[in-house]
Amino acid sequence: MNRRRKIQVLEPEIFNFEEIDFSRQLSGQELDFIKAQMSCYHFPGRSIIYKEGQRIKGVYLIFKGIVKMTINGSKGKEHTIRFSKNGDLLGYRPLLCDELYCSTAETITETELCFIPRQALDHLFKNNHNLSYYLLRVACNELKEANNFLFDISRKKLSERVAAALVVLYQRFSVDENNKLNIDLPRVELARFVGTPPESLIKSLNTLERNNFIKLDGKQIKINRIQDMVDFAKMSTA
Amino acid sequence: MNRRRKIQVLEPEIFNFEEIDFSRQLSGQELDFIKAQMSCYHFPGRSIIYKEGQRIKGVYLIFKGIVKMTINGSKGKEHTIRFSKNGDLLGYRPLLCDELYCSTAETITETELCFIPRQALDHLFKNNHNLSYYLLRVACNELKEANNFLFDISRKKLSERVAAALVVLYQRFSVDENNKLNIDLPRVELARFVGTPPESLIKSLNTLERNNFIKLDGKQIKINRIQDMVDFAKMSTA
DNA sequence: CGTAGATTTGAGATCTCTCAAAAGATGTGG
DNA sequence: CCACATCTTTTGAGAGATCTCAAATCTACG
């Protein structure tokens, strides 16, 4: 493995801003403006981008990789609230609410991202009215996802919650040609996302496999019939 | 009781728009513009404002009363996701996401509100750039609340979830001079908010009373030591 | 091959739900 | 003002789900 272990600085020029919804809201001039102010990085896997409680200095735009957002619980228990990927904007919510980071962002794969400092954003908000409206819609969608997931995870039996979590991962990261999930999480991580101990998670995965919704192949998870799983996940509340 | 049983039409003039954050974002001219387009109503308690699945025709601005937002579950089970009060704007999220209503809004007390049709809003959004930015911040705050509540309600023991629900009600509706909650919910309603059957809710309320966090007086709930309850609610995850 | 870490299994304890029934509150009509 | 019907709240017992803890198995890697 030739994996880089340190954070490296990258040039904004290497990124294709056309692919990213956020930057498509900007004029060519505005894009040049933030390009001049942003700093871009390559993070190796398992490295911290920012920590819960830190002051917000700007937002992060992900171009490549997967980032895990977690909240620290009691007894060092870690709760995962979301996995972010390319195109996602991290930290805009607490920035707009003028708060400290309320979660920790940690890469789980190699990640490329750009940091846009607060002042540059403020300038954009003042002059580009599309941008608030665009972000408003992004926030509304996140709000909806959060509300749904709240439901999925709070009023259901464990195996349904596990199914719901897998559905979310399926929708966000899709599967490869063998139906294998395109996000590779150890059991503990998946358990932290569902909000259950790993032992209980495993028992529920077995249940889902017995129902033929998924196929476990070592630590790989193959999604057989996504629609059935969606239906199953909705069981208690649908 | 001289309670009106029917929905009555009201004049926009009787409301004080100065008190409402939303309308403070508007110029005098814009305010006149929407006043001309809005319809205002008095709803008696226990009446439906809109139903899950209906097409969105605009938003509702609450001036007085308490509105319960629910989602229908299987076996006719009803899940309450939020209680709204004066100053709240209902339905802006699905409107901006261009979806159907994903919850039902039902008054639990007499309620006065104004309906603002979609076209009037669209017009405002086009011309008033404050408004998106304001709503963006509202959405971010709701997103934060939703995320917190997701936690409070999903990864905790029942009695902690009940405490968390009471904390939310305390923060939203406060208490009177006897520390009694300013929102009066039958046990079933409270249970629907926590996401547990009423029998289990009652047992948890008893636990909280034994811990001296609350005092049960018939169906009234008095909050004794709110900070202790906040701490207790954070137990498993804080 | 051996070690450390991850995953899995199983047993018992604990928590929450379900169901049935008792107790209390509310409202109506006589 | 009382008796009755209805609805809400409360209690208790038993079933079921999930968590905790300990131990077994598997995997990756030097």
Coordinates of C-alpha atoms (C1' of nucleotides) in Angstrom, one line a residue:
Chain A
M1 CA 0.0 0.0 0.0
N2 CA 1.3 3.4 -0.9
R3 CA -1.1 5.3 1.3
R4 CA -0.1 8.8 2.3
R5 CA -0.1 9.2 6.0
K6 CA 0.0 12.9 6.3
I7 CA -2.3 15.7 5.4
Q8 CA -1.2 17.2 2.1
V9 CA -2.0 20.6 0.6
L10 CA -3.6 20.6 -2.8
E11 CA -4.2 23.2 -5.5
P12 CA -7.9 24.3 -6.1
E13 CA -7.2 24.0 -9.8
I14 CA -7.2 20.2 -9.7
F15 CA -10.9 20.1 -8.7
N16 CA -13.8 20.1 -11.0
F17 CA -16.2 22.6 -9.5
E18 CA -18.7 22.0 -12.2
E19 CA -19.6 18.7 -10.6
I20 CA -20.5 20.3 -7.2
D21 CA -24.0 21.7 -6.6
F22 CA -22.7 24.3 -4.2
S23 CA -20.2 25.8 -6.6
R24 CA -22.8 25.8 -9.5
Q25 CA -24.7 28.4 -7.6
L26 CA -21.8 30.8 -8.1
S27 CA -20.9 33.0 -11.0
G28 CA -17.5 32.5 -12.6
Q29 CA -16.3 35.6 -10.8
E30 CA -17.5 34.4 -7.5
L31 CA -15.9 31.0 -8.1
D32 CA -12.6 32.7 -8.8
F33 CA -13.1 34.8 -5.6
I34 CA -13.5 31.8 -3.3
K35 CA -10.8 29.7 -5.1
A36 CA -8.4 32.5 -4.2
Q37 CA -9.4 32.2 -0.6
M38 CA -9.8 28.5 -0.1
S39 CA -7.3 25.9 1.1
C40 CA -7.5 22.4 -0.2
Y41 CA -6.3 19.3 1.4
H42 CA -5.8 15.6 1.0
F43 CA -6.5 13.7 4.3
P44 CA -5.5 10.1 4.8
G45 CA -8.2 7.8 6.2
R46 CA -8.9 8.0 10.0
S47 CA -8.0 11.6 10.4
I48 CA -9.9 14.3 12.1
I49 CA -11.1 17.3 10.1
Y50 CA -12.6 19.1 13.1
K51 CA -13.7 18.4 16.6
E52 CA -16.9 18.9 18.5
G53 CA -16.6 22.1 20.5
Q54 CA -14.2 23.9 18.3
R55 CA -14.9 27.3 16.9
I56 CA -16.1 27.4 13.4
K57 CA -13.8 29.1 11.0
G58 CA -15.5 28.2 7.7
V59 CA -17.0 25.2 5.8
Y60 CA -15.6 22.2 4.1
L61 CA -16.6 21.1 0.7
I62 CA -15.9 17.4 0.1
F63 CA -14.6 16.3 -3.3
K64 CA -13.7 12.8 -2.7
G65 CA -13.9 10.3 0.2
I66 CA -16.2 9.5 3.0
V67 CA -16.4 11.5 6.2
K68 CA -18.1 10.3 9.4
M69 CA -19.8 12.8 11.7
T70 CA -19.9 11.8 15.4
I71 CA -21.0 13.0 18.8
N72 CA -19.2 12.0 21.9
G73 CA -21.4 10.2 24.5
S74 CA -20.8 9.3 28.1
K75 CA -18.3 6.6 28.9
G76 CA -16.4 7.5 25.7
K77 CA -19.3 6.1 23.7
E78 CA -19.3 7.5 20.2
H79 CA -22.5 8.1 18.3
T80 CA -22.4 8.4 14.5
I81 CA -25.0 10.8 13.1
R82 CA -24.2 10.9 9.4
F83 CA -21.8 9.9 6.7
S84 CA -20.8 12.6 4.2
K85 CA -19.4 12.2 0.7
N86 CA -18.4 14.2 -2.4
G87 CA -20.5 17.2 -3.0
D88 CA -21.5 17.6 0.7
L89 CA -20.9 20.9 2.5
L90 CA -19.7 20.3 6.1
G91 CA -20.3 22.8 8.9
Y92 CA -22.7 25.3 7.3
R93 CA -25.3 24.6 9.8
P94 CA -23.4 25.6 13.0
L95 CA -21.8 28.4 11.0
L96 CA -25.2 29.9 10.2
C97 CA -26.5 29.3 13.7
D98 CA -23.3 30.9 15.0
E99 CA -22.4 28.0 17.2
L100 CA -19.5 25.8 17.9
Y101 CA -19.1 22.5 16.0
C102 CA -21.5 20.2 17.7
S103 CA -20.0 17.1 16.1
T104 CA -16.6 15.7 15.1
A105 CA -15.8 15.1 11.5
E106 CA -13.4 12.2 10.8
T107 CA -12.4 10.7 7.4
I108 CA -13.0 7.0 7.0
T109 CA -11.3 6.9 3.6
E110 CA -8.8 9.1 1.9
T111 CA -10.5 12.4 1.4
E112 CA -10.0 15.5 -0.7
L113 CA -11.7 18.6 0.4
C114 CA -11.6 22.4 0.3
F115 CA -11.9 24.7 3.2
I116 CA -13.7 28.0 2.6
P117 CA -13.2 30.6 5.3
R118 CA -16.1 32.3 7.0
Q119 CA -15.4 35.7 5.6
A120 CA -15.4 34.5 2.0
L121 CA -18.8 32.9 2.6
D122 CA -20.2 36.0 4.3
H123 CA -19.2 38.0 1.3
L124 CA -21.0 35.5 -1.0
F125 CA -24.1 35.5 1.1
K126 CA -24.3 39.3 1.0
N127 CA -24.0 39.4 -2.8
N128 CA -25.5 36.2 -4.1
H129 CA -29.1 35.7 -3.3
N130 CA -29.3 32.4 -5.0
L131 CA -27.0 31.0 -2.5
S132 CA -29.2 31.4 0.6
Y133 CA -32.1 30.0 -1.3
Y134 CA -30.0 27.0 -2.5
L135 CA -28.7 26.3 1.0
L136 CA -32.2 26.7 2.3
R137 CA -33.4 23.9 0.1
V138 CA -30.4 21.8 1.1
A139 CA -31.2 22.4 4.8
C140 CA -34.8 21.5 4.2
N141 CA -33.8 18.3 2.7
E142 CA -31.4 17.5 5.5
L143 CA -34.2 18.4 7.9
K144 CA -36.5 15.9 6.2
E145 CA -33.8 13.2 6.2
A146 CA -33.1 13.9 9.8
N147 CA -36.8 13.7 10.7
N148 CA -37.2 10.4 8.8
F149 CA -34.2 8.9 10.4
L150 CA -35.4 10.1 13.7
F151 CA -38.4 8.0 13.2
D152 CA -36.6 5.1 11.7
I153 CA -34.3 4.9 14.5
S154 CA -36.5 5.8 17.5
R155 CA -39.8 3.9 17.3
K156 CA -38.8 0.7 15.7
K157 CA -37.5 -2.7 16.7
L158 CA -33.7 -3.1 16.4
S159 CA -33.7 -5.3 13.2
E160 CA -35.9 -2.6 11.5
R161 CA -33.5 0.1 12.6
V162 CA -30.6 -1.9 11.2
A163 CA -32.5 -2.3 8.0
A164 CA -33.3 1.4 8.0
A165 CA -29.6 2.2 8.5
L166 CA -28.6 -0.1 5.6
V167 CA -31.2 1.6 3.4
V168 CA -29.7 5.0 4.2
L169 CA -26.2 3.7 3.3
Y170 CA -27.6 2.1 0.1
Q171 CA -29.2 5.4 -1.0
R172 CA -26.2 7.5 -0.1
F173 CA -23.4 5.2 -1.4
S174 CA -25.1 2.6 -3.6
V175 CA -23.7 -0.9 -4.3
D176 CA -21.2 -2.3 -6.7
E177 CA -21.8 -4.9 -9.4
N178 CA -22.0 -7.6 -6.8
N179 CA -24.6 -5.7 -4.8
K180 CA -22.0 -5.0 -2.2
L181 CA -22.4 -1.7 -0.3
N182 CA -20.0 0.9 -1.5
I183 CA -19.1 1.9 2.0
D184 CA -17.0 -0.4 4.0
L185 CA -17.6 -0.1 7.7
P186 CA -16.4 -2.3 10.5
R187 CA -19.2 -3.7 12.7
V188 CA -18.5 -1.3 15.5
E189 CA -18.9 1.7 13.1
L190 CA -22.2 0.4 11.8
A191 CA -23.3 -0.3 15.4
R192 CA -22.5 3.3 16.3
F193 CA -24.6 4.5 13.4
V194 CA -27.6 2.4 14.4
G195 CA -27.1 3.2 18.1
T196 CA -26.7 -0.3 19.5
P197 CA -23.8 -2.5 20.8
P198 CA -22.0 -4.5 18.1
E199 CA -23.2 -7.8 19.5
S200 CA -26.8 -6.7 19.1
L201 CA -26.1 -5.4 15.7
I202 CA -24.7 -8.7 14.6
K203 CA -27.7 -10.6 15.8
S204 CA -30.0 -8.3 13.8
L205 CA -27.8 -8.6 10.7
N206 CA -28.3 -12.4 11.0
T207 CA -32.1 -11.9 11.2
L208 CA -32.0 -9.8 8.1
E209 CA -29.9 -12.5 6.4
R210 CA -32.4 -15.2 7.4
N211 CA -35.1 -13.1 5.8
N212 CA -33.0 -13.0 2.7
F213 CA -32.8 -9.2 2.6
I214 CA -29.0 -9.2 2.8
K215 CA -26.2 -11.7 2.3
L216 CA -23.3 -11.6 4.8
D217 CA -20.0 -12.6 3.3
G218 CA -17.3 -12.1 5.9
K219 CA -17.6 -8.5 6.9
Q220 CA -19.1 -7.6 3.5
I221 CA -22.8 -6.8 3.3
K222 CA -24.6 -7.5 0.1
I223 CA -28.0 -5.9 -0.4
N224 CA -30.3 -8.5 -2.1
R225 CA -33.7 -6.9 -2.3
I226 CA -33.6 -3.3 -1.4
Q227 CA -37.3 -2.7 -1.8
D228 CA -38.2 -5.5 0.5
M229 CA -35.8 -4.0 3.0
V230 CA -37.3 -0.6 2.6
D231 CA -40.7 -2.1 3.3
F232 CA -39.4 -4.1 6.3
A233 CA -37.7 -1.0 7.7
K234 CA -41.0 0.8 7.6
M235 CA -42.8 -2.0 9.4
S236 CA -43.7 -0.6 12.8
T237 CA -44.3 2.9 11.7
A238 CA -45.3 2.9 8.0
Chain B
M1 CA -68.0 27.0 28.2
N2 CA -68.6 29.3 25.4
R3 CA -66.2 27.6 23.0
R4 CA -66.7 28.1 19.4
R5 CA -67.0 24.8 17.6
K6 CA -66.6 26.0 14.0
I7 CA -63.7 27.4 12.0
Q8 CA -64.2 31.2 11.8
V9 CA -62.7 33.6 9.3
L10 CA -60.8 36.5 10.8
E11 CA -59.4 39.8 9.5
P12 CA -55.6 40.1 9.1
E13 CA -55.9 43.5 10.8
I14 CA -56.5 42.0 14.2
F15 CA -53.0 40.5 14.4
N16 CA -49.9 42.2 15.5
F17 CA -47.4 41.3 12.9
E18 CA -44.7 43.1 14.7
E19 CA -44.5 40.3 17.2
I20 CA -43.7 37.7 14.7
D21 CA -40.2 37.1 13.5
F22 CA -41.3 36.0 10.1
S23 CA -43.2 39.2 9.3
R24 CA -40.4 41.4 10.7
Q25 CA -38.3 40.3 7.8
L26 CA -40.7 42.1 5.5
S27 CA -40.9 45.7 4.4
G28 CA -44.1 47.6 5.1
Q29 CA -45.0 47.3 1.5
E30 CA -44.4 43.5 1.4
L31 CA -46.4 43.1 4.6
D32 CA -49.4 44.9 3.0
F33 CA -48.9 42.7 0.0
I34 CA -49.2 39.4 1.9
K35 CA -51.9 40.8 4.1
A36 CA -54.0 41.3 1.0
Q37 CA -53.4 37.7 -0.1
M38 CA -53.7 35.8 3.2
S39 CA -56.7 34.2 4.8
C40 CA -56.9 34.2 8.6
Y41 CA -58.8 31.7 10.7
H42 CA -59.9 30.8 14.2
F43 CA -59.8 27.0 14.7
P44 CA -61.4 25.4 17.8
G45 CA -59.4 22.8 19.6
R46 CA -59.0 19.4 18.1
S47 CA -59.4 20.4 14.5
I48 CA -57.3 19.5 11.5
I49 CA -55.4 22.3 9.7
Y50 CA -54.0 20.0 7.1
K51 CA -53.4 16.3 6.5
E52 CA -50.4 14.2 5.7
G53 CA -50.3 13.5 1.9
Q54 CA -52.2 16.7 0.9
R55 CA -50.8 19.0 -1.7
I56 CA -49.2 22.1 -0.3
K57 CA -50.9 25.3 -1.1
G58 CA -49.0 27.6 1.1
V59 CA -47.8 28.1 4.7
Y60 CA -49.5 28.8 8.0
L61 CA -48.3 31.4 10.4
I62 CA -49.5 30.7 14.0
F63 CA -50.5 33.6 16.1
K64 CA -52.2 31.9 19.0
G65 CA -52.7 28.4 20.3
I66 CA -50.8 25.1 20.1
V67 CA -50.7 22.8 17.1
K68 CA -49.6 19.2 17.1
M69 CA -47.8 17.7 14.1
T70 CA -48.3 14.0 13.7
I71 CA -47.4 11.1 11.4
N72 CA -49.6 8.2 11.0
G73 CA -48.1 4.8 11.8
S74 CA -49.2 1.3 11.2
K75 CA -52.3 0.0 13.0
G76 CA -53.6 3.5 13.3
K77 CA -50.8 4.4 15.6
E78 CA -50.1 8.1 15.8
H79 CA -46.7 9.6 16.3
T80 CA -46.3 13.1 17.4
I81 CA -43.2 14.8 16.1
R82 CA -43.5 18.4 17.3
F83 CA -45.8 20.9 19.0
S84 CA -45.9 24.3 17.4
K85 CA -47.0 27.6 18.9
N86 CA -47.3 31.3 18.1
G87 CA -44.7 32.7 15.8
D88 CA -44.1 29.3 14.1
L89 CA -44.4 28.9 10.4
L90 CA -45.9 25.6 9.4
G91 CA -45.3 23.8 6.1
Y92 CA -42.4 25.9 4.8
R93 CA -40.2 22.8 4.6
P94 CA -42.2 20.6 2.3
L95 CA -43.1 23.7 0.3
L96 CA -39.5 24.5 -0.4
C97 CA -38.7 20.8 -1.0
D98 CA -41.7 20.7 -3.3
E99 CA -43.3 17.8 -1.6
L100 CA -46.7 16.8 -0.2
Y101 CA -47.3 17.4 3.5
C102 CA -45.5 14.7 5.3
S103 CA -47.4 15.3 8.6
T104 CA -50.8 16.2 9.8
A105 CA -51.3 19.4 11.7
E106 CA -54.1 19.4 14.3
T107 CA -54.9 22.1 16.9
I108 CA -54.9 21.0 20.5
T109 CA -56.1 24.4 21.8
E110 CA -58.1 27.1 20.2
T111 CA -55.8 28.5 17.5
E112 CA -55.6 31.7 15.4
L113 CA -53.5 31.5 12.3
C114 CA -53.0 33.0 8.8
F115 CA -52.7 31.1 5.6
I116 CA -50.2 32.6 3.1
P117 CA -50.6 31.1 -0.4
R118 CA -47.7 29.7 -2.3
Q119 CA -47.6 32.4 -5.0
A120 CA -47.5 35.2 -2.5
L121 CA -44.5 33.5 -0.9
D122 CA -42.8 32.8 -4.2
H123 CA -43.1 36.5 -5.0
L124 CA -41.5 37.4 -1.6
F125 CA -38.6 35.0 -2.1
K126 CA -37.9 36.5 -5.5
N127 CA -37.7 40.0 -4.2
N128 CA -36.7 39.8 -0.6
H129 CA -33.3 38.3 -0.1
N130 CA -33.4 38.6 3.7
L131 CA -36.2 36.2 3.7
S132 CA -34.3 33.1 2.4
Y133 CA -31.4 34.0 4.7
Y134 CA -33.8 34.3 7.7
L135 CA -35.6 31.0 6.8
L136 CA -32.2 29.4 6.3
R137 CA -31.3 30.2 9.9
V138 CA -34.7 29.0 11.1
A139 CA -34.2 25.7 9.2
C140 CA -30.8 25.3 10.6
N141 CA -32.1 25.7 14.1
E142 CA -34.9 23.2 13.5
L143 CA -32.3 20.9 12.1
K144 CA -30.3 21.2 15.2
E145 CA -33.3 20.7 17.4
A146 CA -34.3 17.7 15.4
N147 CA -30.8 16.2 15.6
N148 CA -30.7 16.7 19.3
F149 CA -34.1 15.2 19.8
L150 CA -33.1 12.4 17.6
F151 CA -30.4 11.6 20.0
D152 CA -32.5 12.2 23.1
I153 CA -35.1 9.9 21.9
S154 CA -33.3 7.2 20.2
R155 CA -30.3 6.1 22.3
K156 CA -31.6 6.5 25.7
K157 CA -33.6 4.6 28.3
L158 CA -37.3 5.3 28.5
S159 CA -37.2 7.4 31.6
E160 CA -34.5 9.5 30.1
R161 CA -36.5 9.9 26.9
V162 CA -39.5 11.0 29.0
A163 CA -37.3 13.5 30.8
A164 CA -36.0 14.8 27.5
A165 CA -39.5 15.2 26.1
L166 CA -40.5 17.2 29.3
V167 CA -37.4 19.3 28.9
V168 CA -38.4 20.1 25.3
L169 CA -41.9 21.0 26.4
Y170 CA -40.5 23.1 29.2
Q171 CA -38.3 25.0 26.9
R172 CA -41.0 25.6 24.3
F173 CA -43.9 26.3 26.6
S174 CA -42.4 27.1 29.9
V175 CA -44.2 26.8 33.3
D176 CA -46.7 28.9 35.2
E177 CA -46.2 30.3 38.7
N178 CA -46.7 26.8 40.3
N179 CA -44.1 25.3 38.0
K180 CA -46.9 23.6 36.1
L181 CA -46.2 23.0 32.4
N182 CA -48.0 25.5 30.2
I183 CA -49.1 22.8 27.8
D184 CA -51.7 20.4 29.0
L185 CA -51.5 17.0 27.3
P186 CA -53.4 13.9 28.2
R187 CA -51.2 10.9 28.9
V188 CA -51.8 9.4 25.5
E189 CA -50.6 12.5 23.7
L190 CA -47.5 12.7 25.8
A191 CA -46.9 9.0 25.2
R192 CA -47.2 9.6 21.4
F193 CA -44.6 12.4 21.7
V194 CA -42.2 10.2 23.5
G195 CA -43.0 7.2 21.3
T196 CA -44.1 4.7 23.9
P197 CA -47.4 3.2 25.1
P198 CA -49.2 5.3 27.8
E199 CA -48.7 2.5 30.4
S200 CA -44.9 2.7 30.0
L201 CA -45.0 6.5 30.0
I202 CA -46.8 6.5 33.3
K203 CA -44.3 4.2 34.9
S204 CA -41.5 6.5 33.8
L205 CA -43.3 9.5 35.1
N206 CA -43.4 7.7 38.5
T207 CA -39.7 7.1 38.3
L208 CA -39.1 10.8 37.6
E209 CA -41.3 11.7 40.5
R210 CA -39.5 9.3 42.8
N211 CA -36.3 11.1 41.8
N212 CA -37.9 14.4 42.7
F213 CA -37.5 15.9 39.2
I214 CA -41.2 16.3 38.8
K215 CA -44.4 16.4 40.9
L216 CA -47.5 14.6 39.6
D217 CA -50.8 16.2 40.7
G218 CA -53.6 14.5 39.0
K219 CA -52.8 14.8 35.3
Q220 CA -50.8 18.0 35.9
I221 CA -47.1 17.8 35.7
K222 CA -45.0 20.2 37.8
I223 CA -41.4 20.6 36.9
N224 CA -39.4 20.9 40.1
R225 CA -35.7 21.1 39.1
I226 CA -35.3 21.6 35.4
Q227 CA -31.5 21.5 35.4
D228 CA -31.4 18.2 37.2
M229 CA -33.8 16.9 34.7
V230 CA -31.7 18.2 31.8
D231 CA -28.7 16.4 33.3
F232 CA -30.7 13.3 33.8
A233 CA -32.0 13.3 30.3
K234 CA -28.4 13.5 29.0
M235 CA -27.3 10.5 31.1
S236 CA -26.7 7.9 28.6
T237 CA -25.3 10.1 25.9
A238 CA -23.9 13.3 27.4
Chain C
dC1 C1' 3.3 -19.3 14.0
dG2 C1' 1.8 -16.0 17.3
dT3 C1' -0.4 -11.9 18.7
dA4 C1' -3.7 -8.2 18.5
dG5 C1' -7.9 -6.9 17.0
dA6 C1' -12.4 -7.8 15.0
dT7 C1' -16.4 -10.6 14.9
dT8 C1' -19.5 -13.9 16.6
dT9 C1' -22.0 -16.8 20.0
dG10 C1' -24.5 -17.7 24.2
dA11 C1' -26.5 -17.0 28.8
dG12 C1' -28.5 -14.1 32.1
dA13 C1' -30.1 -9.6 33.6
dT14 C1' -32.7 -5.7 32.6
dC15 C1' -35.9 -3.0 30.3
dT16 C1' -40.0 -2.2 27.8
dC17 C1' -44.2 -3.7 25.7
dT18 C1' -48.7 -6.1 25.8
dC19 C1' -52.7 -7.3 27.9
dA20 C1' -56.2 -7.4 31.4
dA21 C1' -58.2 -5.2 34.9
dA22 C1' -58.8 -1.8 38.6
dA23 C1' -59.3 3.0 40.0
dG24 C1' -60.4 7.6 39.1
dA25 C1' -62.5 11.4 36.4
dT26 C1' -66.1 13.5 33.5
dG27 C1' -70.5 14.2 31.7
dT28 C1' -75.5 13.1 31.2
dG29 C1' -80.1 12.4 32.4
dG30 C1' -83.3 11.7 35.8
Chain D
dC1 C1' -77.4 15.7 43.6
dC2 C1' -77.0 10.9 42.5
dA3 C1' -76.5 6.9 39.4
dC4 C1' -74.7 5.3 35.3
dA5 C1' -71.9 5.1 31.2
dT6 C1' -67.7 6.4 29.2
dC7 C1' -63.2 7.8 29.0
dT8 C1' -58.7 8.4 31.1
dT9 C1' -55.2 7.0 34.1
dT10 C1' -53.0 3.7 36.8
dT11 C1' -51.3 -0.9 38.4
dG12 C1' -49.6 -5.5 37.9
dA13 C1' -48.1 -9.8 35.7
dG14 C1' -46.1 -12.1 32.0
dA15 C1' -43.9 -12.1 27.4
dG16 C1' -40.5 -10.4 24.4
dA17 C1' -36.7 -7.6 23.1
dT18 C1' -32.3 -5.7 23.9
dC19 C1' -28.1 -5.1 26.6
dT20 C1' -24.2 -6.8 29.2
dC21 C1' -20.6 -9.7 30.0
dA22 C1' -17.6 -13.5 29.1
dA23 C1' -15.7 -16.5 26.1
dA24 C1' -14.9 -18.6 21.5
dT25 C1' -13.7 -18.0 16.8
dC26 C1' -11.9 -15.7 13.0
dT27 C1' -8.6 -12.4 10.4
dA28 C1' -4.7 -9.8 9.3
dC29 C1' -0.1 -9.1 9.6
dG30 C1' 4.5 -9.2 11.2

